[in-house]
Short mmCIF file of C-alpha atoms and ligand atoms in Angstrom, two decimals:
data_model
loop_
_atom_site.label_atom_id
_atom_site.label_comp_id
_atom_site.label_asym_id
_atom_site.label_seq_id
_atom_site.Cartn_x
_atom_site.Cartn_y
_atom_site.Cartn_z
CA MET N 297 -170.74 -73.61 -269.14
CA ALA N 298 -168.38 -76.04 -267.38
CA GLU N 299 -167.42 -75.25 -263.80
CA SER N 300 -165.45 -72.05 -263.47
CA ILE N 301 -161.74 -72.21 -262.64
CA ALA N 302 -159.93 -69.34 -260.93
CA VAL N 303 -156.19 -68.98 -260.35
CA VAL N 304 -155.10 -66.66 -257.54
CA THR N 305 -151.44 -65.80 -256.91
CA GLY N 306 -150.12 -65.20 -253.40
CA GLY N 307 -153.17 -66.96 -251.96
CA ASN N 308 -151.66 -68.15 -248.72
CA LYS N 309 -152.38 -65.01 -246.71
CA GLY N 310 -153.71 -61.45 -246.68
CA ILE N 311 -155.91 -60.14 -249.49
CA GLY N 312 -155.12 -63.11 -251.77
CA PHE N 313 -156.35 -65.64 -249.22
CA GLU N 314 -159.59 -63.67 -248.79
CA ILE N 315 -160.05 -63.42 -252.57
CA CYS N 316 -159.79 -67.24 -252.73
CA ARG N 317 -162.41 -67.54 -250.01
CA GLN N 318 -164.86 -65.07 -251.61
CA LEU N 319 -164.50 -66.60 -255.10
CA ALA N 320 -164.98 -70.13 -253.73
CA ARG N 321 -168.07 -68.99 -251.82
CA LYS N 322 -169.53 -68.08 -255.21
CA GLY N 323 -169.17 -71.71 -256.30
CA ILE N 324 -166.01 -71.15 -258.32
CA ASN N 325 -163.25 -73.80 -258.20
CA VAL N 326 -160.23 -71.97 -256.86
CA VAL N 327 -156.59 -72.88 -257.48
CA LEU N 328 -154.88 -71.19 -254.55
CA THR N 329 -151.24 -70.69 -255.44
CA ALA N 330 -148.31 -69.79 -253.21
CA ARG N 331 -144.53 -69.89 -253.44
CA ASN N 332 -144.19 -71.76 -250.18
CA ALA N 333 -145.82 -75.21 -250.36
CA ALA N 334 -146.37 -75.64 -246.61
CA ARG N 335 -148.02 -72.24 -246.22
CA GLY N 336 -150.06 -72.66 -249.39
CA GLN N 337 -151.31 -76.15 -248.52
CA LYS N 338 -152.22 -75.01 -245.02
CA ALA N 339 -154.22 -72.07 -246.42
CA ALA N 340 -156.04 -74.36 -248.87
CA ASN N 341 -156.78 -76.82 -246.04
CA THR N 342 -158.33 -74.00 -243.99
CA LEU N 343 -160.70 -73.10 -246.84
CA GLN N 344 -161.49 -76.76 -247.58
CA ALA N 345 -162.46 -77.12 -243.91
CA GLU N 346 -164.98 -74.31 -244.52
CA GLY N 347 -166.54 -76.57 -247.19
CA LEU N 348 -165.03 -74.62 -250.09
CA ASN N 349 -163.71 -76.00 -253.38
CA VAL N 350 -160.08 -74.89 -253.13
CA VAL N 351 -156.93 -76.73 -254.20
CA PHE N 352 -153.31 -75.72 -253.75
CA HIS N 353 -150.76 -75.42 -256.52
CA ALA N 354 -147.18 -74.20 -256.06
CA LEU N 355 -146.30 -71.00 -257.90
CA ASP N 356 -143.43 -68.58 -257.52
CA VAL N 357 -144.31 -65.67 -259.81
CA THR N 358 -140.63 -64.77 -260.27
CA ASP N 359 -139.88 -68.20 -261.74
CA ALA N 360 -140.78 -68.60 -265.42
CA ALA N 361 -140.58 -72.40 -265.19
CA SER N 362 -142.98 -72.36 -262.25
CA ILE N 363 -145.45 -70.26 -264.28
CA GLN N 364 -145.21 -72.66 -267.24
CA ALA N 365 -145.71 -75.67 -264.96
CA LEU N 366 -148.82 -74.09 -263.47
CA ALA N 367 -150.26 -73.23 -266.89
CA GLN N 368 -149.66 -76.79 -268.13
CA SER N 369 -151.22 -78.30 -265.04
CA ILE N 370 -154.31 -76.08 -265.36
CA GLN N 371 -154.68 -77.02 -269.02
CA GLN N 372 -154.27 -80.76 -268.35
CA THR N 373 -156.50 -80.87 -265.28
CA TYR N 374 -159.32 -78.52 -266.24
CA ARG N 375 -158.86 -77.73 -269.95
CA ARG N 376 -159.97 -74.19 -269.14
CA CYS N 377 -159.14 -71.13 -267.08
CA ASP N 378 -161.79 -68.51 -266.39
CA ILE N 379 -160.26 -66.16 -263.85
CA LEU N 380 -156.72 -64.99 -263.10
CA VAL N 381 -156.10 -62.77 -260.08
CA ASN N 382 -152.56 -61.39 -260.02
CA ASN N 383 -152.44 -60.65 -256.31
CA ALA N 384 -148.91 -61.63 -255.24
CA GLY N 385 -146.81 -58.58 -254.54
CA ILE N 386 -143.93 -57.26 -252.52
CA LEU N 387 -143.14 -53.93 -250.92
CA ILE N 388 -139.51 -53.50 -249.82
CA ASN N 389 -138.97 -49.81 -249.07
CA GLY N 390 -141.85 -47.68 -247.81
CA ASP N 391 -142.46 -44.03 -247.06
CA GLY N 392 -139.01 -43.63 -245.49
CA MET N 393 -137.31 -44.17 -248.83
CA SER N 394 -136.94 -41.37 -251.36
CA VAL N 395 -136.61 -41.86 -255.10
CA MET N 396 -133.40 -39.89 -254.66
CA ARG N 397 -131.84 -42.90 -252.88
CA GLU N 398 -133.75 -46.05 -253.90
CA PRO N 399 -131.22 -48.71 -254.95
CA ALA N 400 -131.72 -50.01 -258.50
CA ASP N 401 -131.51 -53.58 -257.14
CA VAL N 402 -134.62 -52.96 -255.06
CA VAL N 403 -136.43 -51.71 -258.14
CA ARG N 404 -135.31 -54.81 -260.09
CA GLU N 405 -136.44 -57.20 -257.37
CA THR N 406 -139.78 -55.44 -256.95
CA VAL N 407 -140.47 -55.37 -260.68
CA GLU N 408 -139.64 -59.10 -260.99
CA THR N 409 -142.52 -59.93 -258.64
CA ASN N 410 -145.00 -57.11 -259.21
CA VAL N 411 -144.66 -56.67 -262.98
CA TYR N 412 -142.86 -59.52 -264.79
CA GLY N 413 -144.76 -62.10 -262.73
CA PRO N 414 -148.25 -60.85 -263.68
CA MET N 415 -147.08 -60.23 -267.26
CA GLN N 416 -145.91 -63.83 -267.74
CA LEU N 417 -149.03 -65.21 -266.06
CA MET N 418 -151.23 -63.22 -268.42
CA GLN N 419 -149.14 -64.42 -271.38
CA ALA N 420 -149.52 -68.02 -270.17
CA LEU N 421 -153.23 -68.06 -269.25
CA ILE N 422 -154.96 -65.52 -271.50
CA PRO N 423 -154.61 -67.66 -274.68
CA VAL N 424 -156.89 -70.34 -273.23
CA MET N 425 -159.33 -67.61 -272.14
CA LYS N 426 -159.38 -66.17 -275.64
CA GLN N 427 -159.91 -69.62 -277.10
CA GLN N 428 -162.90 -70.32 -274.86
CA ARG N 429 -164.12 -66.73 -275.35
CA TYR N 430 -164.38 -66.07 -271.64
CA GLY N 431 -161.90 -64.69 -269.17
CA ARG N 432 -161.58 -62.25 -266.31
CA VAL N 433 -158.17 -60.96 -265.24
CA VAL N 434 -157.63 -58.78 -262.18
CA ASN N 435 -154.33 -57.13 -261.36
CA LEU N 436 -153.94 -55.95 -257.75
CA SER N 437 -152.64 -52.43 -258.14
CA SER N 438 -152.40 -49.58 -255.64
CA GLY N 439 -153.18 -45.90 -255.33
CA LEU N 440 -149.42 -45.52 -254.98
CA GLY N 441 -149.14 -46.36 -258.67
CA GLN N 442 -151.55 -43.66 -259.85
CA LEU N 443 -149.77 -41.10 -262.06
CA THR N 444 -152.48 -38.62 -261.12
CA ASP N 445 -151.48 -38.92 -257.46
CA MET N 446 -147.72 -39.52 -257.73
CA GLY N 447 -145.38 -38.54 -254.90
CA ASP N 448 -142.14 -39.49 -253.19
CA GLY N 449 -141.76 -42.52 -250.91
CA TYR N 450 -142.28 -46.19 -251.88
CA PRO N 451 -140.29 -45.56 -255.12
CA ALA N 452 -139.81 -49.13 -256.42
CA TYR N 453 -143.30 -50.14 -255.37
CA ARG N 454 -144.93 -47.10 -257.00
CA LEU N 455 -143.02 -47.72 -260.22
CA SER N 456 -144.03 -51.37 -260.24
CA LYS N 457 -147.73 -50.61 -259.79
CA THR N 458 -147.69 -47.88 -262.47
CA ALA N 459 -146.11 -50.46 -264.81
CA LEU N 460 -148.75 -53.01 -263.81
CA ASN N 461 -151.43 -50.45 -264.67
CA ALA N 462 -149.84 -50.02 -268.10
CA LEU N 463 -149.81 -53.79 -268.62
CA THR N 464 -153.49 -53.87 -267.69
CA CYS N 465 -154.20 -51.44 -270.56
CA MET N 466 -151.98 -53.35 -272.99
CA PHE N 467 -153.52 -56.75 -272.26
CA ALA N 468 -157.01 -55.21 -272.41
CA ALA N 469 -156.14 -53.94 -275.91
CA ALA N 470 -154.71 -57.35 -276.86
CA THR N 471 -157.93 -59.09 -275.80
CA GLU N 472 -160.46 -56.66 -277.19
CA GLY N 473 -163.57 -58.32 -278.59
CA SER N 474 -162.77 -61.75 -277.13
CA ASN N 475 -164.86 -61.50 -273.93
CA VAL N 476 -161.68 -61.43 -271.89
CA LEU N 477 -161.87 -58.46 -269.50
CA VAL N 478 -158.62 -57.24 -267.96
CA ASN N 479 -158.83 -54.71 -265.13
CA ALA N 480 -156.86 -53.41 -262.17
CA ALA N 481 -158.08 -53.10 -258.59
CA CYS N 482 -156.82 -50.88 -255.80
CA PRO N 483 -157.86 -52.69 -252.59
CA GLY N 484 -157.58 -49.59 -250.38
CA TRP N 485 -155.34 -49.61 -247.31
CA VAL N 486 -155.79 -53.07 -245.86
CA ARG N 487 -154.72 -54.69 -242.58
CA THR N 488 -152.29 -57.38 -243.76
CA ASP N 489 -148.58 -58.07 -243.27
CA MET N 490 -147.97 -55.52 -246.04
CA GLY N 491 -150.57 -52.94 -245.02
CA GLY N 492 -149.81 -53.11 -241.29
CA SER N 493 -152.15 -53.01 -238.31
CA SER N 494 -153.08 -49.31 -238.63
CA ALA N 495 -154.66 -49.77 -242.06
CA THR N 496 -158.24 -48.65 -242.42
CA SER N 497 -159.86 -51.70 -244.07
CA GLY N 498 -160.16 -55.38 -243.27
CA VAL N 499 -159.40 -58.09 -245.83
CA GLU N 500 -163.09 -58.62 -246.60
CA GLN N 501 -163.36 -55.12 -248.02
CA GLY N 502 -159.87 -55.31 -249.50
CA ALA N 503 -160.86 -58.36 -251.55
CA ASP N 504 -164.30 -57.07 -252.57
CA THR N 505 -163.45 -55.02 -255.68
CA ALA N 506 -161.09 -57.71 -257.04
CA VAL N 507 -163.79 -60.38 -256.64
CA TRP N 508 -166.35 -58.11 -258.28
CA LEU N 509 -164.00 -57.56 -261.26
CA ALA N 510 -163.27 -61.32 -261.41
CA THR N 511 -166.97 -62.04 -261.90
CA LEU N 512 -168.00 -59.19 -264.22
CA PRO N 513 -170.75 -59.88 -266.74
CA ASP N 514 -169.84 -59.99 -270.45
CA SER N 515 -170.93 -56.35 -270.76
CA GLY N 516 -168.39 -55.29 -268.11
CA PRO N 517 -165.50 -52.87 -268.57
CA SER N 518 -161.92 -53.73 -269.58
CA GLY N 519 -158.66 -51.83 -269.26
CA LYS N 520 -159.73 -49.75 -266.26
CA LEU N 521 -158.71 -49.18 -262.65
CA PHE N 522 -161.24 -49.54 -259.82
CA ARG N 523 -161.43 -48.85 -256.08
CA ASN N 524 -164.52 -49.61 -254.01
CA ARG N 525 -166.14 -50.86 -257.24
CA ARG N 526 -165.79 -47.36 -258.73
CA ARG N 527 -163.58 -46.35 -261.62
CA VAL N 528 -160.63 -44.16 -260.63
CA ALA N 529 -158.06 -42.28 -262.70
CA TRP N 530 -154.78 -43.88 -263.72
P1 NAP E 684 -149.18 -59.61 -248.06
O1 NAP E 684 -150.02 -59.87 -246.87
O2 NAP E 684 -147.76 -59.18 -247.87
O3 NAP E 684 -149.25 -60.88 -249.02
C1 NAP E 684 -148.53 -60.90 -250.21
C2 NAP E 684 -148.67 -62.25 -250.86
O4 NAP E 684 -147.86 -62.27 -252.04
C3 NAP E 684 -148.18 -63.40 -249.96
O5 NAP E 684 -148.99 -64.52 -250.16
C4 NAP E 684 -146.77 -63.64 -250.49
O6 NAP E 684 -146.28 -64.94 -250.24
C5 NAP E 684 -147.06 -63.45 -251.98
N1 NAP E 684 -145.83 -63.35 -252.77
C6 NAP E 684 -144.83 -62.46 -252.68
N2 NAP E 684 -143.84 -62.77 -253.55
C7 NAP E 684 -144.28 -63.87 -254.24
C8 NAP E 684 -143.74 -64.65 -255.28
N3 NAP E 684 -142.52 -64.40 -255.81
N4 NAP E 684 -144.48 -65.69 -255.74
C9 NAP E 684 -145.67 -65.98 -255.24
N5 NAP E 684 -146.22 -65.29 -254.23
C10 NAP E 684 -145.53 -64.24 -253.74
O7 NAP E 684 -149.82 -58.46 -248.97
P2 NAP E 684 -151.37 -58.01 -249.17
O8 NAP E 684 -151.55 -56.78 -248.35
O9 NAP E 684 -152.27 -59.16 -249.01
O10 NAP E 684 -151.28 -57.51 -250.69
C11 NAP E 684 -151.85 -58.25 -251.77
C12 NAP E 684 -151.77 -57.37 -253.01
O11 NAP E 684 -152.50 -56.15 -252.79
C13 NAP E 684 -150.35 -56.95 -253.38
O12 NAP E 684 -150.21 -56.96 -254.78
C14 NAP E 684 -150.25 -55.54 -252.85
O13 NAP E 684 -149.28 -54.78 -253.54
C15 NAP E 684 -151.66 -55.03 -253.06
N6 NAP E 684 -152.03 -53.91 -252.18
C16 NAP E 684 -152.09 -54.05 -250.85
C17 NAP E 684 -152.45 -52.96 -250.05
C18 NAP E 684 -152.57 -53.05 -248.55
O14 NAP E 684 -152.88 -52.03 -247.92
N7 NAP E 684 -152.36 -54.20 -247.92
C19 NAP E 684 -152.73 -51.71 -250.66
C20 NAP E 684 -152.64 -51.60 -252.05
C21 NAP E 684 -152.31 -52.71 -252.80
P3 NAP E 684 -145.36 -65.25 -248.91
O15 NAP E 684 -146.32 -65.44 -247.77
O16 NAP E 684 -144.63 -66.48 -249.31
O17 NAP E 684 -144.47 -64.06 -248.69
#
């Protein structure tokens, strides 16, 4: 097989940056994407300085034209795409916000990034995976999106991750039998700008399950949610 190509969204910091590092350490060519060119290029430079095969490409997941430009560039440059990690995400209102008060605008903004972004990226990149009969897609979800553990607080964010879980199932169904495996990963509670400094895990552990899913063998699962490499309920 030709060299593997991975696209990671929100790769400039946090869990996404660490996913880029861990994938590149496996010998995969990583396209680290970020909405801010300066921050993205700096992150790619840091990983290149570690001897890793990482290049930067601009991508704002809320911008359909930006997604199309990325997909075209990947097709022209590599003529393949093996891995997509939908990592970029936002969290606006946390545990202090009740669903009784969450403004609809916050829900809209959150869904633009956390749901429509990954959806359009899957629409843009899965066709080439299907064509080459190989692809691994990982959607960074959260325990806060689990219907089996639903509560108040984080309303827009919870809704967005539940919707992302549903998309994971839909795209898994749409790719059945094509050796494209689409799964969701809950990274745990991770020390990043989003997770905060009290979180229980470091980024190395936070990235681990996503990287494992991104490199599953052909016999691996599809359409499931995992935490700590174990399947968990939706
Ligand atoms: P983070 O440190 O806040 O990083 C989020 C990343 O997403 C940043 O690179 C950010 O870019 C990028 N991003 C946001 N909006 C974007 C857009 N429109 N286009 C492109 N990139 C965009 O968060 P994290 O903790 O690493 O979280 C990564 C993923 O894991 C998220 O999907 C999150 O929901 C999920 N997660 C995290 C935790 C946790 O405890 N940390 C727990 C469960 C799930 P900028 O730097 O430009 O803002």
